[in-house]
Amino acid sequence: MFYSDYHIHSRFSGDSNEDLIKIIEKSIELGLKEIAITDHLEYGMKDLSSAWDINLDEYVKEILRLKEIYKNKIKIKLGVEAGVQPHTLNYYNEKISKYPFDFVIASTHGINSIDLAFGILQEGKTRDEMQDFYFKTVLENVKKFKNYCVYGHIDFVTRYGGTKFRGMDIEKHMEVIDEILKEIIHSGKGIEINTSGFRYGENRVYPDFPILKRYFELGGEILTIGSDSHQKEYITKYFKTAYEILEKLDIKYITSFEKMKPNFIKIR
């Protein structure tokens, strides 16, 4: 049995139509103790449809309502996934400070206002050049932005741009990855194991094993596990593999959050 799923999207996200009640009931059926609803908050991105314009007042009100209704069955955490960019950090600081979030994932979905998924950023670049560009942007974000709990799917840049951009020579990027991890740890923040890499044909978690290993070697402690589900069927998908990775690394704890404060949960 798994303890929690800390990366779940619902109908409030621009890329999901899943009903919150169905998410919660499925999570209870799976025996989870906690879930974090982490719908997308995107800002400063060109050519995103209006479906991505989340109404935070409505969203927060609904999560808090359901949190109270289901409090005797499961802990529901009010979360959000903020698609941060260096030029949008003031916006995210303002929005995140306005609401009583339990948990915030910071993610790099776009660079220079362009979504990674569009394939435009990859044009004219080699795989290594694109990945270096991405990691340097992540480093700038973690140096400037502190209003988050964990950084999401740190190396998922490989997911976009087609076959040419799949895979990674981690050693080529390890210097900047080390800087990212050190900054995250120094700031008292954490990372996630995101199991969606298996769904997207990469046959791995985000971040990949060598990066996870390095995070703990550098003294990292804060870690959540999330399915990044956009449909209820994907909740806890591939978590068995995530737990096996933690066992291989001899990690005995994951993290729970309340009002953005971490608590450590023993898993074995």
CSV table of C-alpha atoms in Angstrom, one decimal:
chain,number,residue,atom,x,y,z
A,1,MET,CA,0.0,0.0,0.0
A,2,PHE,CA,1.3,3.5,-0.9
A,3,TYR,CA,1.0,6.4,1.5
A,4,SER,CA,0.3,9.4,-0.8
A,5,ASP,CA,0.2,10.8,-4.3
A,6,TYR,CA,1.4,14.4,-4.4
A,7,HIS,CA,1.0,15.3,-8.1
A,8,ILE,CA,-2.6,15.0,-9.3
A,9,HIS,CA,-4.5,17.2,-11.8
A,10,SER,CA,-8.2,17.7,-12.1
A,11,ARG,CA,-10.7,19.6,-14.4
A,12,PHE,CA,-9.2,22.9,-13.1
A,13,SER,CA,-6.0,22.2,-15.2
A,14,GLY,CA,-5.9,23.1,-18.8
A,15,ASP,CA,-5.0,19.6,-19.8
A,16,SER,CA,-7.4,17.6,-17.7
A,17,ASN,CA,-11.2,17.0,-17.5
A,18,GLU,CA,-11.1,14.7,-14.5
A,19,ASP,CA,-13.8,15.2,-11.8
A,20,LEU,CA,-12.5,15.9,-8.3
A,21,ILE,CA,-14.9,13.6,-6.6
A,22,LYS,CA,-13.8,10.7,-8.8
A,23,ILE,CA,-10.2,11.5,-8.0
A,24,ILE,CA,-10.9,11.5,-4.3
A,25,GLU,CA,-13.0,8.3,-4.4
A,26,LYS,CA,-10.4,6.5,-6.4
A,27,SER,CA,-7.6,7.6,-4.0
A,28,ILE,CA,-9.7,6.2,-1.1
A,29,GLU,CA,-10.2,3.0,-3.0
A,30,LEU,CA,-6.5,2.7,-3.4
A,31,GLY,CA,-5.9,3.1,0.3
A,32,LEU,CA,-4.0,6.4,0.1
A,33,LYS,CA,-3.7,8.4,3.3
A,34,GLU,CA,-3.1,11.7,1.6
A,35,ILE,CA,-3.4,13.3,-1.9
A,36,ALA,CA,-2.3,16.7,-3.1
A,37,ILE,CA,-4.3,18.3,-5.9
A,38,THR,CA,-1.8,20.2,-7.9
A,39,ASP,CA,-3.6,21.9,-10.8
A,40,HIS,CA,-1.6,24.0,-13.3
A,41,LEU,CA,-1.1,27.7,-12.7
A,42,GLU,CA,0.5,29.0,-15.9
A,43,TYR,CA,1.4,32.6,-16.7
A,44,GLY,CA,3.4,34.5,-19.3
A,45,MET,CA,3.2,31.7,-21.8
A,46,LYS,CA,2.4,32.6,-25.5
A,47,ASP,CA,-0.3,30.8,-27.4
A,48,LEU,CA,-1.8,28.9,-24.6
A,49,SER,CA,-5.6,28.5,-24.9
A,50,SER,CA,-8.0,30.1,-22.4
A,51,ALA,CA,-8.5,26.6,-20.9
A,52,TRP,CA,-5.3,27.2,-19.0
A,53,ASP,CA,-6.7,30.3,-17.2
A,54,ILE,CA,-7.4,28.7,-13.8
A,55,ASN,CA,-9.8,30.6,-11.6
A,56,LEU,CA,-7.9,30.3,-8.3
A,57,ASP,CA,-10.7,31.7,-6.2
A,58,GLU,CA,-13.1,28.9,-7.4
A,59,TYR,CA,-10.3,26.3,-7.3
A,60,VAL,CA,-9.2,27.0,-3.7
A,61,LYS,CA,-12.8,27.2,-2.5
A,62,GLU,CA,-13.7,23.8,-4.0
A,63,ILE,CA,-10.6,22.0,-2.7
A,64,LEU,CA,-11.1,23.4,0.8
A,65,ARG,CA,-14.8,22.3,0.6
A,66,LEU,CA,-13.9,18.8,-0.3
A,67,LYS,CA,-11.1,18.7,2.2
A,68,GLU,CA,-13.6,19.2,4.9
A,69,ILE,CA,-16.2,16.7,3.5
A,70,TYR,CA,-13.6,13.9,3.2
A,71,LYS,CA,-11.5,14.7,6.3
A,72,ASN,CA,-12.4,11.5,8.0
A,73,LYS,CA,-11.5,9.3,5.0
A,74,ILE,CA,-8.4,11.0,3.4
A,75,LYS,CA,-6.2,14.0,3.8
A,76,ILE,CA,-6.6,16.4,0.8
A,77,LYS,CA,-3.9,18.9,0.4
A,78,LEU,CA,-4.4,22.2,-1.4
A,79,GLY,CA,-1.7,22.3,-4.0
A,80,VAL,CA,-0.7,23.9,-7.2
A,81,GLU,CA,1.9,23.4,-9.9
A,82,ALA,CA,3.4,26.7,-10.9
A,83,GLY,CA,5.0,26.9,-14.3
A,84,VAL,CA,7.7,29.3,-13.3
A,85,GLN,CA,10.0,31.3,-15.6
A,86,PRO,CA,12.6,33.9,-14.5
A,87,HIS,CA,10.4,36.8,-15.7
A,88,THR,CA,7.2,35.6,-14.1
A,89,LEU,CA,8.4,35.0,-10.5
A,90,ASN,CA,6.8,38.1,-9.0
A,91,TYR,CA,3.5,37.0,-10.3
A,92,TYR,CA,3.8,33.6,-8.7
A,93,ASN,CA,5.0,35.0,-5.4
A,94,GLU,CA,1.9,37.2,-5.3
A,95,LYS,CA,-0.6,34.4,-6.2
A,96,ILE,CA,0.9,31.7,-4.0
A,97,SER,CA,1.1,34.1,-1.0
A,98,LYS,CA,-2.6,35.0,-1.4
A,99,TYR,CA,-4.0,31.5,-0.8
A,100,PRO,CA,-3.6,28.9,2.0
A,101,PHE,CA,-1.7,26.4,0.0
A,102,ASP,CA,-0.3,23.3,1.6
A,103,PHE,CA,1.9,22.3,-1.2
A,104,VAL,CA,3.5,24.0,-4.3
A,105,ILE,CA,5.3,22.3,-7.1
A,106,ALA,CA,7.6,24.6,-9.1
A,107,SER,CA,8.1,23.4,-12.7
A,108,THR,CA,9.8,24.6,-15.8
A,109,HIS,CA,7.2,24.1,-18.6
A,110,GLY,CA,8.4,27.0,-20.7
A,111,ILE,CA,11.4,29.2,-21.5
A,112,ASN,CA,11.1,32.8,-22.7
A,113,SER,CA,7.3,32.5,-22.8
A,114,ILE,CA,7.4,29.5,-25.1
A,115,ASP,CA,6.0,26.1,-24.0
A,116,LEU,CA,8.5,23.3,-24.3
A,117,ALA,CA,5.8,21.1,-25.8
A,118,PHE,CA,5.5,23.3,-28.9
A,119,GLY,CA,8.8,22.2,-30.2
A,120,ILE,CA,9.9,25.7,-31.1
A,121,LEU,CA,12.6,26.0,-28.5
A,122,GLN,CA,14.3,22.9,-29.8
A,123,GLU,CA,14.7,24.3,-33.4
A,124,GLY,CA,18.3,24.8,-34.4
A,125,LYS,CA,19.6,23.1,-31.3
A,126,THR,CA,21.3,19.7,-30.7
A,127,ARG,CA,19.9,17.6,-27.9
A,128,ASP,CA,22.8,18.6,-25.6
A,129,GLU,CA,22.3,22.3,-26.4
A,130,MET,CA,18.6,22.1,-25.6
A,131,GLN,CA,19.2,20.3,-22.4
A,132,ASP,CA,21.9,22.7,-21.3
A,133,PHE,CA,19.5,25.6,-22.1
A,134,TYR,CA,16.8,24.0,-20.0
A,135,PHE,CA,18.9,23.2,-17.0
A,136,LYS,CA,20.4,26.7,-16.9
A,137,THR,CA,16.9,28.1,-16.9
A,138,VAL,CA,16.0,25.8,-14.0
A,139,LEU,CA,19.1,26.9,-12.1
A,140,GLU,CA,18.1,30.6,-12.6
A,141,ASN,CA,14.6,29.8,-11.3
A,142,VAL,CA,15.7,28.0,-8.1
A,143,LYS,CA,18.2,30.8,-7.4
A,144,LYS,CA,15.5,33.5,-7.6
A,145,PHE,CA,12.3,31.7,-6.5
A,146,LYS,CA,11.7,30.3,-3.0
A,147,ASN,CA,8.0,30.1,-2.7
A,148,TYR,CA,7.6,26.4,-3.4
A,149,CYS,CA,8.0,23.0,-1.7
A,150,VAL,CA,9.4,20.7,-4.4
A,151,TYR,CA,10.7,21.2,-7.9
A,152,GLY,CA,8.8,19.1,-10.4
A,153,HIS,CA,10.1,16.6,-12.9
A,154,ILE,CA,13.6,18.3,-13.0
A,155,ASP,CA,14.8,16.5,-16.2
A,156,PHE,CA,11.6,16.0,-18.2
A,157,VAL,CA,13.0,18.2,-21.0
A,158,THR,CA,13.7,14.9,-22.8
A,159,ARG,CA,10.0,14.4,-23.2
A,160,TYR,CA,9.6,17.1,-25.9
A,161,GLY,CA,11.0,17.7,-29.4
A,162,GLY,CA,10.7,14.3,-30.9
A,163,THR,CA,13.0,11.3,-31.0
A,164,LYS,CA,16.1,13.4,-31.6
A,165,PHE,CA,15.8,14.9,-28.2
A,166,ARG,CA,15.0,11.8,-26.2
A,167,GLY,CA,17.6,10.4,-23.8
A,168,MET,CA,20.3,12.3,-22.0
A,169,ASP,CA,24.0,12.1,-21.4
A,170,ILE,CA,23.7,13.0,-17.7
A,171,GLU,CA,27.4,13.4,-17.2
A,172,LYS,CA,27.5,16.2,-19.7
A,173,HIS,CA,25.1,18.2,-17.6
A,174,MET,CA,26.1,17.1,-14.1
A,175,GLU,CA,27.8,20.3,-13.2
A,176,VAL,CA,24.7,22.4,-13.7
A,177,ILE,CA,22.5,19.7,-12.2
A,178,ASP,CA,24.7,19.7,-9.1
A,179,GLU,CA,24.2,23.4,-8.8
A,180,ILE,CA,20.5,23.0,-9.1
A,181,LEU,CA,20.3,20.3,-6.5
A,182,LYS,CA,22.6,22.2,-4.1
A,183,GLU,CA,20.5,25.4,-4.4
A,184,ILE,CA,17.3,23.4,-3.8
A,185,ILE,CA,18.8,21.7,-0.7
A,186,HIS,CA,20.3,25.0,0.6
A,187,SER,CA,16.9,26.7,0.3
A,188,GLY,CA,15.2,24.0,2.4
A,189,LYS,CA,13.2,22.7,-0.6
A,190,GLY,CA,12.9,19.3,-2.2
A,191,ILE,CA,12.3,17.4,-5.4
A,192,GLU,CA,9.7,14.8,-6.5
A,193,ILE,CA,9.8,11.4,-8.0
A,194,ASN,CA,7.4,11.8,-10.9
A,195,THR,CA,6.3,8.5,-12.4
A,196,SER,CA,4.8,9.8,-15.6
A,197,GLY,CA,7.9,9.2,-17.6
A,198,PHE,CA,6.7,5.6,-18.0
A,199,ARG,CA,3.4,6.9,-19.5
A,200,TYR,CA,5.2,9.1,-22.0
A,201,GLY,CA,7.4,6.3,-23.4
A,202,GLU,CA,10.6,7.2,-21.6
A,203,ASN,CA,10.6,4.1,-19.4
A,204,ARG,CA,11.9,6.0,-16.4
A,205,VAL,CA,10.9,8.3,-13.5
A,206,TYR,CA,11.7,12.0,-13.5
A,207,PRO,CA,14.4,12.7,-12.4
A,208,ASP,CA,16.4,9.7,-13.6
A,209,PHE,CA,18.1,7.4,-11.1
A,210,PRO,CA,21.6,9.1,-11.2
A,211,ILE,CA,20.1,12.5,-10.4
A,212,LEU,CA,18.0,11.1,-7.6
A,213,LYS,CA,21.1,9.4,-6.2
A,214,ARG,CA,23.1,12.6,-6.4
A,215,TYR,CA,20.4,14.5,-4.6
A,216,PHE,CA,20.6,12.3,-1.6
A,217,GLU,CA,24.5,12.2,-1.8
A,218,LEU,CA,24.4,16.0,-1.5
A,219,GLY,CA,22.3,15.8,1.6
A,220,GLY,CA,18.8,16.2,0.1
A,221,GLU,CA,16.0,14.9,2.3
A,222,ILE,CA,12.7,16.4,1.1
A,223,LEU,CA,11.0,14.1,-1.4
A,224,THR,CA,7.5,13.5,-2.6
A,225,ILE,CA,6.1,10.9,-5.0
A,226,GLY,CA,3.6,11.9,-7.7
A,227,SER,CA,1.9,10.2,-10.6
A,228,ASP,CA,1.3,13.5,-12.5
A,229,SER,CA,-2.1,12.0,-13.3
A,230,HIS,CA,-4.6,13.8,-15.4
A,231,GLN,CA,-7.1,10.9,-15.2
A,232,LYS,CA,-8.1,9.0,-12.1
A,233,GLU,CA,-6.8,5.7,-13.6
A,234,TYR,CA,-3.2,7.0,-13.4
A,235,ILE,CA,-3.2,7.8,-9.7
A,236,THR,CA,-0.3,5.8,-8.1
A,237,LYS,CA,0.6,4.4,-11.5
A,238,TYR,CA,4.2,3.0,-11.4
A,239,PHE,CA,4.6,3.7,-7.7
A,240,LYS,CA,5.9,0.2,-7.1
A,241,THR,CA,8.9,1.1,-9.2
A,242,ALA,CA,9.3,4.4,-7.3
A,243,TYR,CA,9.3,2.7,-4.0
A,244,GLU,CA,11.8,0.1,-5.3
A,245,ILE,CA,14.1,2.9,-6.3
A,246,LEU,CA,13.9,4.4,-2.8
A,247,GLU,CA,14.7,1.0,-1.4
A,248,LYS,CA,17.7,0.7,-3.7
A,249,LEU,CA,18.9,4.1,-2.4
A,250,ASP,CA,18.1,3.0,1.2
A,251,ILE,CA,15.7,5.9,1.6
A,252,LYS,CA,13.2,5.2,4.4
A,253,TYR,CA,11.1,8.4,4.4
A,254,ILE,CA,9.0,10.5,2.0
A,255,THR,CA,7.5,13.9,2.8
A,256,SER,CA,4.1,15.2,3.6
A,257,PHE,CA,3.2,18.9,3.6
A,258,GLU,CA,0.8,21.1,5.7
A,259,LYS,CA,0.7,24.9,5.0
A,260,MET,CA,3.9,24.3,3.0
A,261,LYS,CA,5.8,22.9,6.0
A,262,PRO,CA,7.4,19.4,5.5
A,263,ASN,CA,6.7,16.4,7.7
A,264,PHE,CA,8.6,13.1,7.2
A,265,ILE,CA,6.7,9.9,6.8
A,266,LYS,CA,8.4,6.5,7.3
A,267,ILE,CA,7.6,4.2,4.5
A,268,ARG,CA,9.6,1.1,5.5
